[in-house]
Amino acid sequence: MIIHFPIPKIKRRKRKLPLPGAEPGVLIPPTELPKPIVYRIDYNSTRFDSTKLEIDSLTAATFPQPDVITWLDVQGLGDIEFLKRIGDQLELHPLTLEDIVHIHQRPKVEEYDDYLFVVLRAVRLLDENRIDNEQLSFVLKDRILATFQERPGDGFNPVRKRLQDGKSMLRKNSADYLLYALLDATIDNYFPALEAYADTMDLLDERLRENPHPNLSRAVHAMRRELRQFRRAAWPLRDLTGALGRSDFTLVTDQTKLALRDCHDHAVQVADFVESGRERASDLADLYLAMVSEKTNQTMRTLTIIATIFIPLTFLCGLYGMNFDPDASPFNMPELKWKYGYPAFWITMILIFLLMLWFFHRKGWIGNKNKKY
Amino acid sequence: MIIHFPIPKIKRRKRKLPLPGAEPGVLIPPTELPKPIVYRIDYNSTRFDSTKLEIDSLTAATFPQPDVITWLDVQGLGDIEFLKRIGDQLELHPLTLEDIVHIHQRPKVEEYDDYLFVVLRAVRLLDENRIDNEQLSFVLKDRILATFQERPGDGFNPVRKRLQDGKSMLRKNSADYLLYALLDATIDNYFPALEAYADTMDLLDERLRENPHPNLSRAVHAMRRELRQFRRAAWPLRDLTGALGRSDFTLVTDQTKLALRDCHDHAVQVADFVESGRERASDLADLYLAMVSEKTNQTMRTLTIIATIFIPLTFLCGLYGMNFDPDASPFNMPELKWKYGYPAFWITMILIFLLMLWFFHRKGWIGNKNKKY
Amino acid sequence: MIIHFPIPKIKRRKRKLPLPGAEPGVLIPPTELPKPIVYRIDYNSTRFDSTKLEIDSLTAATFPQPDVITWLDVQGLGDIEFLKRIGDQLELHPLTLEDIVHIHQRPKVEEYDDYLFVVLRAVRLLDENRIDNEQLSFVLKDRILATFQERPGDGFNPVRKRLQDGKSMLRKNSADYLLYALLDATIDNYFPALEAYADTMDLLDERLRENPHPNLSRAVHAMRRELRQFRRAAWPLRDLTGALGRSDFTLVTDQTKLALRDCHDHAVQVADFVESGRERASDLADLYLAMVSEKTNQTMRTLTIIATIFIPLTFLCGLYGMNFDPDASPFNMPELKWKYGYPAFWITMILIFLLMLWFFHRKGWIGNKNKKY
Amino acid sequence: MIIHFPIPKIKRRKRKLPLPGAEPGVLIPPTELPKPIVYRIDYNSTRFDSTKLEIDSLTAATFPQPDVITWLDVQGLGDIEFLKRIGDQLELHPLTLEDIVHIHQRPKVEEYDDYLFVVLRAVRLLDENRIDNEQLSFVLKDRILATFQERPGDGFNPVRKRLQDGKSMLRKNSADYLLYALLDATIDNYFPALEAYADTMDLLDERLRENPHPNLSRAVHAMRRELRQFRRAAWPLRDLTGALGRSDFTLVTDQTKLALRDCHDHAVQVADFVESGRERASDLADLYLAMVSEKTNQTMRTLTIIATIFIPLTFLCGLYGMNFDPDASPFNMPELKWKYGYPAFWITMILIFLLMLWFFHRKGWIGNKNKKY
Amino acid sequence: MIIHFPIPKIKRRKRKLPLPGAEPGVLIPPTELPKPIVYRIDYNSTRFDSTKLEIDSLTAATFPQPDVITWLDVQGLGDIEFLKRIGDQLELHPLTLEDIVHIHQRPKVEEYDDYLFVVLRAVRLLDENRIDNEQLSFVLKDRILATFQERPGDGFNPVRKRLQDGKSMLRKNSADYLLYALLDATIDNYFPALEAYADTMDLLDERLRENPHPNLSRAVHAMRRELRQFRRAAWPLRDLTGALGRSDFTLVTDQTKLALRDCHDHAVQVADFVESGRERASDLADLYLAMVSEKTNQTMRTLTIIATIFIPLTFLCGLYGMNFDPDASPFNMPELKWKYGYPAFWITMILIFLLMLWFFHRKGWIGNKNKKY
């Protein structure tokens, strides 16, 4: 039976492949995802309204109100018809809607005529053994930010709280600043997961140095796989945040770009840490091999010492266990009849034994003669 | 006898080398390929005609009809003369025709004066053990798209169906949009093959953790080879789709470029997955080595425990099997005549046995003393 | 018990994570850091005043005096309120202050409207086993340079001494030259730490060649980890100094840029040495594996020689220890009754022994027959 | 004695070093090379003359005839004086002549005032074990192409034949098109050598999976060396052909540039194949190690099974071979006198034997219990 | 005792660290270096004067004479005061002088207002075991070239000879051409050292294939270290010569730039060879591991064969060495009294022996049954 060393595991979901050659914009419902719940938050520096949106109430007239910024927070992607209606209201390109629904997109930022589309992966430590990994899409229009999550439950609550606070900078800025705040929260959520990996590797490291148990090797192998998965989510963030902070997206103000520079720094740090983690996991695999080689060597040594000491002694015993008939000839094992034959035999044996000990001691195989290493 | 672990195998075909120094444009018939069958589809937003083309009917007059887009679908490259006639009708450069016929081209896109030439590899999962790998060439002219496949059987059927559907976007767009749709279908066909690899590696991973059988090592090795082959087909797709979406090819409209951006994302994902797969196969090879090292260590340990316990005991037996004559001298093995000599011998042996057990237990070699690892 | 080989260890501090989604500019006090002590040095070519600043005396009126350059040397980050007041006086952006206080920034240089912000890591050899690793922030304004250290104790004393010396170039130049001098001192402090690593690796190398003790393997592993840590501090210095020396920062004069070119050379050298060190540590790990493999081989050889020599001899002894009854049949071990049976047995044994020695000698396993290698 | 596995070997020639500090343009005669033979081919669309050139007849007046393109085909570099005369006639820079004669140049293309100089390595499969590797230099002037080979024997014969054919495109084009044709022939000659490597690796692969003989390891090692050598010749071809096809060399017409694009594709493919080959050779080395580890494990297992079964049995035999005197005490080995002592002993032994078999069977070490792997 | 395999060793000198924070331009005398000797060569196409310069005679008036080019050849850096005086005469920036004296600079080229500063490492094979490694600085002014070496003894003698020769191109060109000639000589001096490494690796390769002695592993490890050192000197040469040949340094004429292109080719070749060498050393380390693994396997096999053959035989002997009393019971070892018991025993043993031989032969462990490998 194999007992596994506990490793934080990233949630995986079997990719539901669109039929190759399907019409672009044909949406394949990820049926296992929950039905969408939509929260609508309208705010400006003086106002703050949060409502749970009914599906029927979603008409073009209802949003982009003058002087108000609207955050449309869609949680759950399980109802294609509903998402299509939202797409129509927001005037999204069919390919954008396809990217939102098909939850295995590579993180990217795309500019369309009148909106900016950002899709990335939100990786979040749930507890010490589970790491959530969901796709997060942002659509930024003039005074609207729409966010799409796979299901309820996210890392945005601190931002929601800040929004309620009338003195927060969020309230004084445009929708792109809200996008920044949510991106920042998403990226900051990567760190606790990275810390969990680092802690697990610290533990693995310590255990490996003590005893290279094969379960630790399996754990290191699993760790490498998780980090590979993690990297696939984390690396594109660097380019994404870099592009957002640098390029001439008209929807992003200069002040937000300054803030996004900070965001980009964090994304670079995440990528650095992932890479360090990967190198470290690779080192641990090397260490395991080195430790097992040494252990095999020690096992061999134990056997060799025991065998080398006793095999000659056993031979000697065998020698005097032979039945050459002393009566038949005076040459036949006369030592068996000597007076001190047996004591002499013992002395010989003890001498051989001591000689062997001395030999192995000199080779450094036994004894702790304070050898420098 | 070596039984192989089943790995999805990419179809290989021995490269038929053109004679070095041959005239460019000299076509070497890939004789093992079937004779071409040509389907011609003429369509616009209101019309749709599909005919199987007779070779004789192929004259310059017959195609580019006004207001109609023509898809010339050539399946099979086994008739050089016929291909030359098509090349003449389409006014292809001899090097283009050479690239179409010599089926070991590196994927690329080339712009000629009045047409765009795209060549790539279509990799498609046939069944769980076979992956098809054929060269696919596209020639895009003003209102003509010609496609060249090595043989009948492709992943284009969904596109053909969409073409028949009068409401499809394909019918409303120009020939370059059809090129995009076919490219997209081709790239989407890479994913099932990648999934097959991933599944096989999941299985390999699981089996390796249980028991590092040498057949698994051979399978990992074979997997690395397949992935190397796969990468050679998949990597150039990134540059190819990127170039198509970015550059100033006059034959590609802006709308198609937007769609090709999506296509490029998929190509990048394919390349990412291949790279992840390669890293994973490399990790599996490391894991195998680590597991075998540990297994060798355990085998050694078994031997060492048995030998270390029994060798001293056997020595003791040998000792009292000696024939020193007790009658010849009182020093000669008097213990053989002691009353409790034999019981004392047994007690000694049992003590040695227990000592050894205790020693190995303390070393952690035997017993499951709930050791942390 | 595991005794560790002494490796210079880089100081690590557990990252205190800002709550993901927190308002940017919200400062989390690194409480374990000491309260700030602030030294203020005002100087020009003729004047030099150094005062320990009281927290209350810090008002906007007090600094940027005409014709004087002010160095504000803040040592310790343990008082958020105080730092905020300094930030207000210097008119720092909230994100700058956040970067100063959150001591896990990636080294970078950022230009704001009226100041330049540089943050990097000061890595300094304390003694042969400890390497200090603290964050150092610089804010360069027109005639002010503010430096922020995690705690008192730095490598700036030589610069302070040079400042007191009226003839030093520092006194004749603007604040950006002081920035250069401090950067240069910081980067030069990396070298002794690198030398300590190189010395440790020289020792490890020498010891490994003598005897591949598992503690040495653990030490090589630890070394790789330290170097990975070191690299994370050292590599960004290349880009940072390069950017400072090249770009059009209005606050940096041409003369200082020339000097920064020298600084950049040193940063490149640091990065080169770290990379060499990492390659070397990786080589040492390979060497360990090779040495252990060879040692195992030698252990095996010892066992094989002993076993191969004595097993046949012991078999022979066992043979003549059998109790076939010579009296029951003339075929039953008549040799036991031969006159020269025992001497013949010895001669056979000695011949076998010599044959074995010759065999192993020819195989090169024993004897030092001046074999070329 | 070591028997080598046959590997295609690239010809190597000891570099004859120019004396460091020698005057540039001083030519060191590669004396081991044969004396030059010069063929001169004058051709245009209607004319074709081929003559073996006498050294004396080489005067400036003789070539660049009006309306004719001249190919000067120099085979052999063994006569410095002669080469200098050719250099004078062609008005070559001394450094060009030096590059032609010193046959260890890195492939490159260099533009001089009135000519283009291309130097590369011609790698050609001679037979299954030998690969030729000679330096090839091209000097392209207005209506002259001069080629310099180390010795007679090349891969240009197909081009020569095409030149004789009045309908060939070569006859209708300028000298740069001849340069393209020769470059193309040279690069196409790389493929058969690559195929030979691939075939050898297929064989190595197959043999290794059967039996990891150390000769195969040596062969894999030799293969890596050959491929490293091969890469040094092949990689620069990519840049060379790319530069020729892209840059504004006035001597290269647009039509030739289009053709060179094809040439560049082949060079990229050669580089790709070499890289794949190198990865594959590296994989084979890993496979060898894995196979040997497993073989060692199996050897160990055989020994352990035999030893573990017989050591306890031998101990039992030794036990009842002891000479405790049953007459001296009733406790001394009374079982030797029991009626069913010997049968009981046999039963015990058989039980132990079966127990061991069962134990090893359960461990999966013996028996082929259709174990999944 | 460890006997080392002879490897060419690069000279190392302990870096004397400037005190971090020291005033730039403060020179730390490398006291172990000899006092400077200065040779001054004035030349033009008609004149050539070489004088050993007295320290006192060095005044500004003495050099840049009209119409003459001056080469100031400083050999030895052991006198700071003297170097400062030269620096003053040449109007060098303090940082330049610092770079000249602190002999651990990374190779680079720097342009100052009126001079060009080049610093690099001269690596030169002294004899088969020693490679010299000294810093070489060049200062190029309008008609002056000053060179600074660590100590007398260099590779410039051929250039000095050429200078004396009135017909040499050196005499007809400006000072930058002399710089090129010296650079070229320096880079050409790298090749013999590279050849020495290649020869040593050829030898190592051959020996390793015969017998993987641990000293060879140590030698491969040492080789990797030397090559790492070598690379640090060689790689920056590529950029340095490339920059000199490309950039708009006003002091470098077009003709010299053409010649520097050749120099750059050689620097690229040096870098290529170093990289090949490093890959090869890495391959050798892999080969060693593979060979040792195989050797261990063979040792194991020898032991297993011997043990497996004799252990059962010894068991049989032990069996009939037991003392079950045949007189006490008819079941007790009646075979000992059989007439043909002993011959039957021998036949059994011989059969077992042959069976084992056949078994190992079939496994391919013994006998040379012309096995394909």
Coordinates of N, CA and C in Angstrom, one line a residue, chain D residues 162-280:
Chain D
R162 N 22.7 19.7 -65.2 CA 21.6 20.7 -65.6 C 22.1 21.8 -66.4
L163 N 23.4 22.3 -66.1 CA 23.9 23.4 -66.8 C 24.1 23.1 -68.3
Q164 N 24.4 21.8 -68.6 CA 24.6 21.4 -70.0 C 23.3 21.4 -70.7
D165 N 22.2 21.2 -70.0 CA 20.9 21.1 -70.6 C 20.4 22.5 -70.9
G166 N 20.3 22.8 -72.2 CA 19.9 24.2 -72.6 C 18.6 24.7 -72.1
K167 N 17.7 23.8 -71.7 CA 16.4 24.2 -71.3 C 16.3 24.5 -69.8
S168 N 17.4 24.2 -69.1 CA 17.4 24.4 -67.6 C 17.2 25.9 -67.3
M169 N 16.6 26.2 -66.1 CA 16.5 27.5 -65.7 C 17.8 28.2 -65.4
L170 N 18.8 27.3 -65.1 CA 20.1 27.8 -64.7 C 20.7 28.6 -65.9
R171 N 20.4 28.1 -67.1 CA 21.0 28.8 -68.3 C 20.4 30.1 -68.5
K172 N 19.2 30.3 -68.1 CA 18.5 31.6 -68.4 C 18.7 32.6 -67.3
N173 N 19.4 32.3 -66.2 CA 19.5 33.2 -65.1 C 21.0 33.6 -64.9
S174 N 21.2 34.6 -64.0 CA 22.5 35.2 -63.8 C 23.3 34.3 -62.9
A175 N 24.5 34.8 -62.5 CA 25.4 33.9 -61.8 C 24.9 33.7 -60.4
D176 N 24.2 34.6 -59.8 CA 23.7 34.4 -58.4 C 22.7 33.2 -58.4
Y177 N 22.0 32.9 -59.5 CA 21.1 31.7 -59.5 C 22.0 30.5 -59.5
L178 N 23.1 30.5 -60.1 CA 24.0 29.3 -60.0 C 24.5 29.1 -58.6
L179 N 24.8 30.3 -57.9 CA 25.2 30.2 -56.5 C 24.1 29.5 -55.7
Y180 N 22.8 29.9 -56.0 CA 21.7 29.3 -55.3 C 21.6 27.8 -55.5
A181 N 21.8 27.4 -56.8 CA 21.7 26.0 -57.2 C 22.7 25.2 -56.4
L182 N 24.0 25.7 -56.3 CA 25.0 25.0 -55.7 C 24.8 24.9 -54.2
L183 N 24.4 26.1 -53.6 CA 24.0 26.1 -52.2 C 22.9 25.0 -51.9
D184 N 21.9 25.0 -52.7 CA 20.8 24.1 -52.5 C 21.3 22.7 -52.6
A185 N 22.2 22.4 -53.6 CA 22.7 21.0 -53.7 C 23.5 20.7 -52.4
T186 N 24.3 21.6 -51.9 CA 25.1 21.4 -50.8 C 24.3 21.1 -49.5
I187 N 23.2 21.9 -49.3 CA 22.4 21.7 -48.2 C 21.6 20.4 -48.3
D188 N 21.1 20.1 -49.5 CA 20.4 18.8 -49.7 C 21.2 17.6 -49.4
N189 N 22.6 17.8 -49.5 CA 23.5 16.7 -49.2 C 23.6 16.4 -47.7
Y190 N 23.1 17.3 -46.9 CA 23.1 17.1 -45.5 C 22.1 16.0 -45.1
F191 N 21.0 15.9 -45.8 CA 20.0 15.0 -45.4 C 20.4 13.6 -45.4
P192 N 21.0 13.0 -46.4 CA 21.4 11.6 -46.3 C 22.3 11.3 -45.1
A193 N 23.1 12.2 -44.7 CA 24.0 12.0 -43.6 C 23.1 12.0 -42.3
L194 N 22.1 12.9 -42.3 CA 21.2 12.9 -41.1 C 20.4 11.6 -41.1
E195 N 20.0 11.1 -42.2 CA 19.2 9.8 -42.3 C 20.1 8.7 -41.7
A196 N 21.4 8.7 -42.1 CA 22.3 7.7 -41.6 C 22.4 7.7 -40.1
Y197 N 22.4 8.9 -39.5 CA 22.4 9.0 -38.1 C 21.1 8.5 -37.5
A198 N 20.0 8.9 -38.1 CA 18.7 8.5 -37.6 C 18.6 6.9 -37.6
D199 N 19.1 6.3 -38.7 CA 19.0 4.9 -38.9 C 19.9 4.2 -37.8
T200 N 21.1 4.8 -37.6 CA 21.9 4.2 -36.6 C 21.3 4.3 -35.2
M201 N 20.6 5.4 -34.9 CA 20.0 5.6 -33.6 C 18.8 4.7 -33.5
D202 N 18.1 4.4 -34.6 CA 17.0 3.4 -34.5 C 17.5 2.1 -34.1
L203 N 18.7 1.7 -34.7 CA 19.3 0.4 -34.4 C 19.7 0.4 -32.9
L204 N 20.4 1.5 -32.5 CA 20.9 1.6 -31.1 C 19.7 1.4 -30.2
D205 N 18.6 2.1 -30.5 CA 17.4 2.1 -29.7 C 16.9 0.7 -29.5
E206 N 16.8 0.0 -30.6 CA 16.2 -1.3 -30.6 C 17.1 -2.2 -29.7
R207 N 18.4 -2.2 -30.0 CA 19.4 -3.0 -29.3 C 19.4 -2.7 -27.8
L208 N 19.3 -1.4 -27.5 CA 19.4 -1.0 -26.1 C 18.2 -1.6 -25.3
R209 N 17.0 -1.5 -25.9 CA 15.8 -2.0 -25.2 C 15.9 -3.5 -25.0
E210 N 16.7 -4.2 -25.8 CA 16.8 -5.7 -25.6 C 17.9 -5.9 -24.5
N211 N 19.0 -5.3 -24.7 CA 20.1 -5.6 -23.8 C 21.1 -4.4 -23.7
P212 N 21.2 -3.8 -22.5 CA 22.0 -2.6 -22.4 C 23.5 -3.0 -22.3
H213 N 24.1 -3.4 -23.4 CA 25.5 -3.8 -23.4 C 26.3 -2.5 -23.3
P214 N 27.5 -2.5 -22.6 CA 28.3 -1.3 -22.5 C 28.8 -0.8 -23.8
N215 N 28.9 -1.6 -24.8 CA 29.3 -1.1 -26.1 C 28.3 -0.2 -26.7
L216 N 27.0 -0.4 -26.3 CA 26.0 0.5 -26.8 C 26.1 1.8 -26.2
S217 N 26.5 1.8 -24.9 CA 26.7 3.1 -24.2 C 27.8 3.9 -24.8
R218 N 28.9 3.2 -25.2 CA 30.0 3.8 -25.8 C 29.5 4.4 -27.2
A219 N 28.7 3.6 -27.9 CA 28.2 4.1 -29.2 C 27.4 5.3 -29.0
V220 N 26.5 5.3 -28.0 CA 25.6 6.5 -27.8 C 26.5 7.7 -27.5
H221 N 27.6 7.5 -26.7 CA 28.5 8.6 -26.4 C 29.2 9.1 -27.7
A222 N 29.6 8.1 -28.5 CA 30.3 8.5 -29.8 C 29.3 9.3 -30.7
M223 N 28.1 8.8 -30.7 CA 27.0 9.5 -31.5 C 26.8 10.9 -31.1
R224 N 26.8 11.2 -29.8 CA 26.7 12.5 -29.3 C 27.8 13.4 -29.8
R225 N 29.0 12.8 -29.8 CA 30.1 13.6 -30.2 C 30.0 13.9 -31.7
E226 N 29.6 13.0 -32.5 CA 29.5 13.2 -33.9 C 28.4 14.3 -34.2
L227 N 27.3 14.2 -33.5 CA 26.2 15.2 -33.7 C 26.6 16.6 -33.3
R228 N 27.5 16.6 -32.2 CA 28.0 18.0 -31.8 C 28.8 18.6 -33.0
Q229 N 29.7 17.7 -33.6 CA 30.5 18.1 -34.7 C 29.6 18.5 -35.9
F230 N 28.6 17.7 -36.1 CA 27.6 18.0 -37.2 C 26.9 19.3 -37.0
R231 N 26.5 19.5 -35.8 CA 25.8 20.8 -35.5 C 26.6 22.0 -35.8
R232 N 27.9 21.9 -35.5 CA 28.8 23.1 -35.7 C 28.8 23.4 -37.2
A233 N 28.7 22.4 -38.1 CA 28.6 22.7 -39.5 C 27.3 23.2 -39.9
A234 N 26.2 22.6 -39.3 CA 24.9 22.8 -39.8 C 24.2 24.1 -39.3
W235 N 24.4 24.4 -38.0 CA 23.6 25.5 -37.5 C 23.8 26.8 -38.2
P236 N 25.1 27.2 -38.5 CA 25.3 28.5 -39.1 C 24.6 28.6 -40.5
L237 N 24.3 27.5 -41.1 CA 23.6 27.6 -42.4 C 22.3 28.3 -42.3
R238 N 21.6 28.2 -41.2 CA 20.3 28.9 -41.1 C 20.5 30.4 -41.2
D239 N 21.5 30.9 -40.5 CA 21.7 32.4 -40.5 C 22.2 32.8 -41.9
L240 N 23.1 31.9 -42.4 CA 23.7 32.3 -43.7 C 22.6 32.3 -44.8
T241 N 21.8 31.3 -44.9 CA 20.8 31.3 -46.0 C 19.8 32.4 -45.7
G242 N 19.4 32.6 -44.4 CA 18.5 33.6 -44.1 C 19.0 35.0 -44.5
A243 N 20.3 35.2 -44.2 CA 20.8 36.5 -44.5 C 20.8 36.7 -46.1
L244 N 21.2 35.7 -46.8 CA 21.3 35.8 -48.2 C 19.9 36.1 -48.8
G245 N 18.9 35.5 -48.2 CA 17.5 35.7 -48.8 C 16.9 37.0 -48.4
R246 N 17.3 37.6 -47.3 CA 16.7 38.8 -46.8 C 17.4 40.1 -47.2
S247 N 18.7 40.1 -47.2 CA 19.4 41.3 -47.2 C 19.5 42.0 -48.5
D248 N 20.0 43.2 -48.6 CA 20.1 43.9 -49.8 C 21.4 43.7 -50.5
F249 N 21.7 42.5 -50.8 CA 22.9 42.3 -51.6 C 22.6 42.6 -53.0
T250 N 23.3 43.6 -53.6 CA 22.9 44.0 -54.9 C 23.2 42.9 -56.0
L251 N 24.0 42.0 -55.6 CA 24.4 40.9 -56.6 C 23.3 39.8 -56.6
V252 N 22.4 39.8 -55.7 CA 21.4 38.8 -55.6 C 20.1 39.3 -56.1
T253 N 19.5 38.7 -57.2 CA 18.3 39.2 -57.8 C 17.1 38.8 -56.9
D254 N 16.0 39.4 -57.2 CA 14.8 39.1 -56.4 C 14.3 37.6 -56.6
Q255 N 14.4 37.2 -57.9 CA 14.0 35.8 -58.2 C 14.9 34.8 -57.4
T256 N 16.2 35.1 -57.3 CA 17.1 34.2 -56.6 C 16.7 34.2 -55.1
K257 N 16.4 35.4 -54.6 CA 16.0 35.5 -53.2 C 14.8 34.6 -52.9
L258 N 13.8 34.6 -53.8 CA 12.6 33.8 -53.6 C 13.1 32.3 -53.5
A259 N 14.0 31.9 -54.4 CA 14.5 30.5 -54.4 C 15.3 30.3 -53.1
L260 N 16.1 31.3 -52.7 CA 16.9 31.1 -51.4 C 16.0 30.9 -50.2
R261 N 14.8 31.4 -50.3 CA 13.8 31.2 -49.2 C 13.6 29.7 -49.0
D262 N 13.5 29.0 -50.1 CA 13.3 27.6 -50.1 C 14.5 26.9 -49.5
C263 N 15.7 27.4 -49.9 CA 17.0 26.9 -49.4 C 17.0 27.1 -47.9
H264 N 16.6 28.3 -47.4 CA 16.6 28.6 -46.0 C 15.7 27.6 -45.3
D265 N 14.5 27.3 -45.8 CA 13.6 26.3 -45.2 C 14.4 25.0 -45.0
H266 N 15.1 24.5 -46.0 CA 15.9 23.3 -45.8 C 16.9 23.4 -44.8
A267 N 17.6 24.5 -44.7 CA 18.6 24.7 -43.7 C 18.0 24.7 -42.3
V268 N 16.8 25.3 -42.2 CA 16.1 25.2 -40.9 C 15.8 23.8 -40.5
Q269 N 15.3 23.1 -41.5 CA 15.0 21.7 -41.3 C 16.2 20.9 -40.8
V270 N 17.3 21.1 -41.5 CA 18.6 20.4 -41.1 C 18.9 20.7 -39.6
A271 N 18.8 22.0 -39.3 CA 19.1 22.4 -37.9 C 18.1 21.7 -36.9
D272 N 16.8 21.7 -37.3 CA 15.8 21.0 -36.5 C 16.1 19.5 -36.3
F273 N 16.5 18.9 -37.4 CA 16.8 17.4 -37.3 C 18.0 17.2 -36.4
V274 N 19.0 18.0 -36.6 CA 20.2 17.8 -35.7 C 19.8 18.0 -34.3
E275 N 19.0 19.0 -34.0 CA 18.7 19.2 -32.6 C 17.8 18.0 -32.0
S276 N 16.9 17.5 -32.9 CA 16.1 16.3 -32.5 C 17.0 15.2 -32.3
G277 N 18.0 15.0 -33.1 CA 19.0 13.9 -33.0 C 19.7 14.0 -31.7
R278 N 20.1 15.2 -31.4 CA 20.9 15.4 -30.1 C 20.0 15.1 -28.9
E279 N 18.8 15.5 -28.9 CA 17.9 15.2 -27.8 C 17.7 13.7 -27.8
R280 N 17.6 13.0 -28.9 CA 17.4 11.6 -28.9 C 18.6 10.9 -28.4

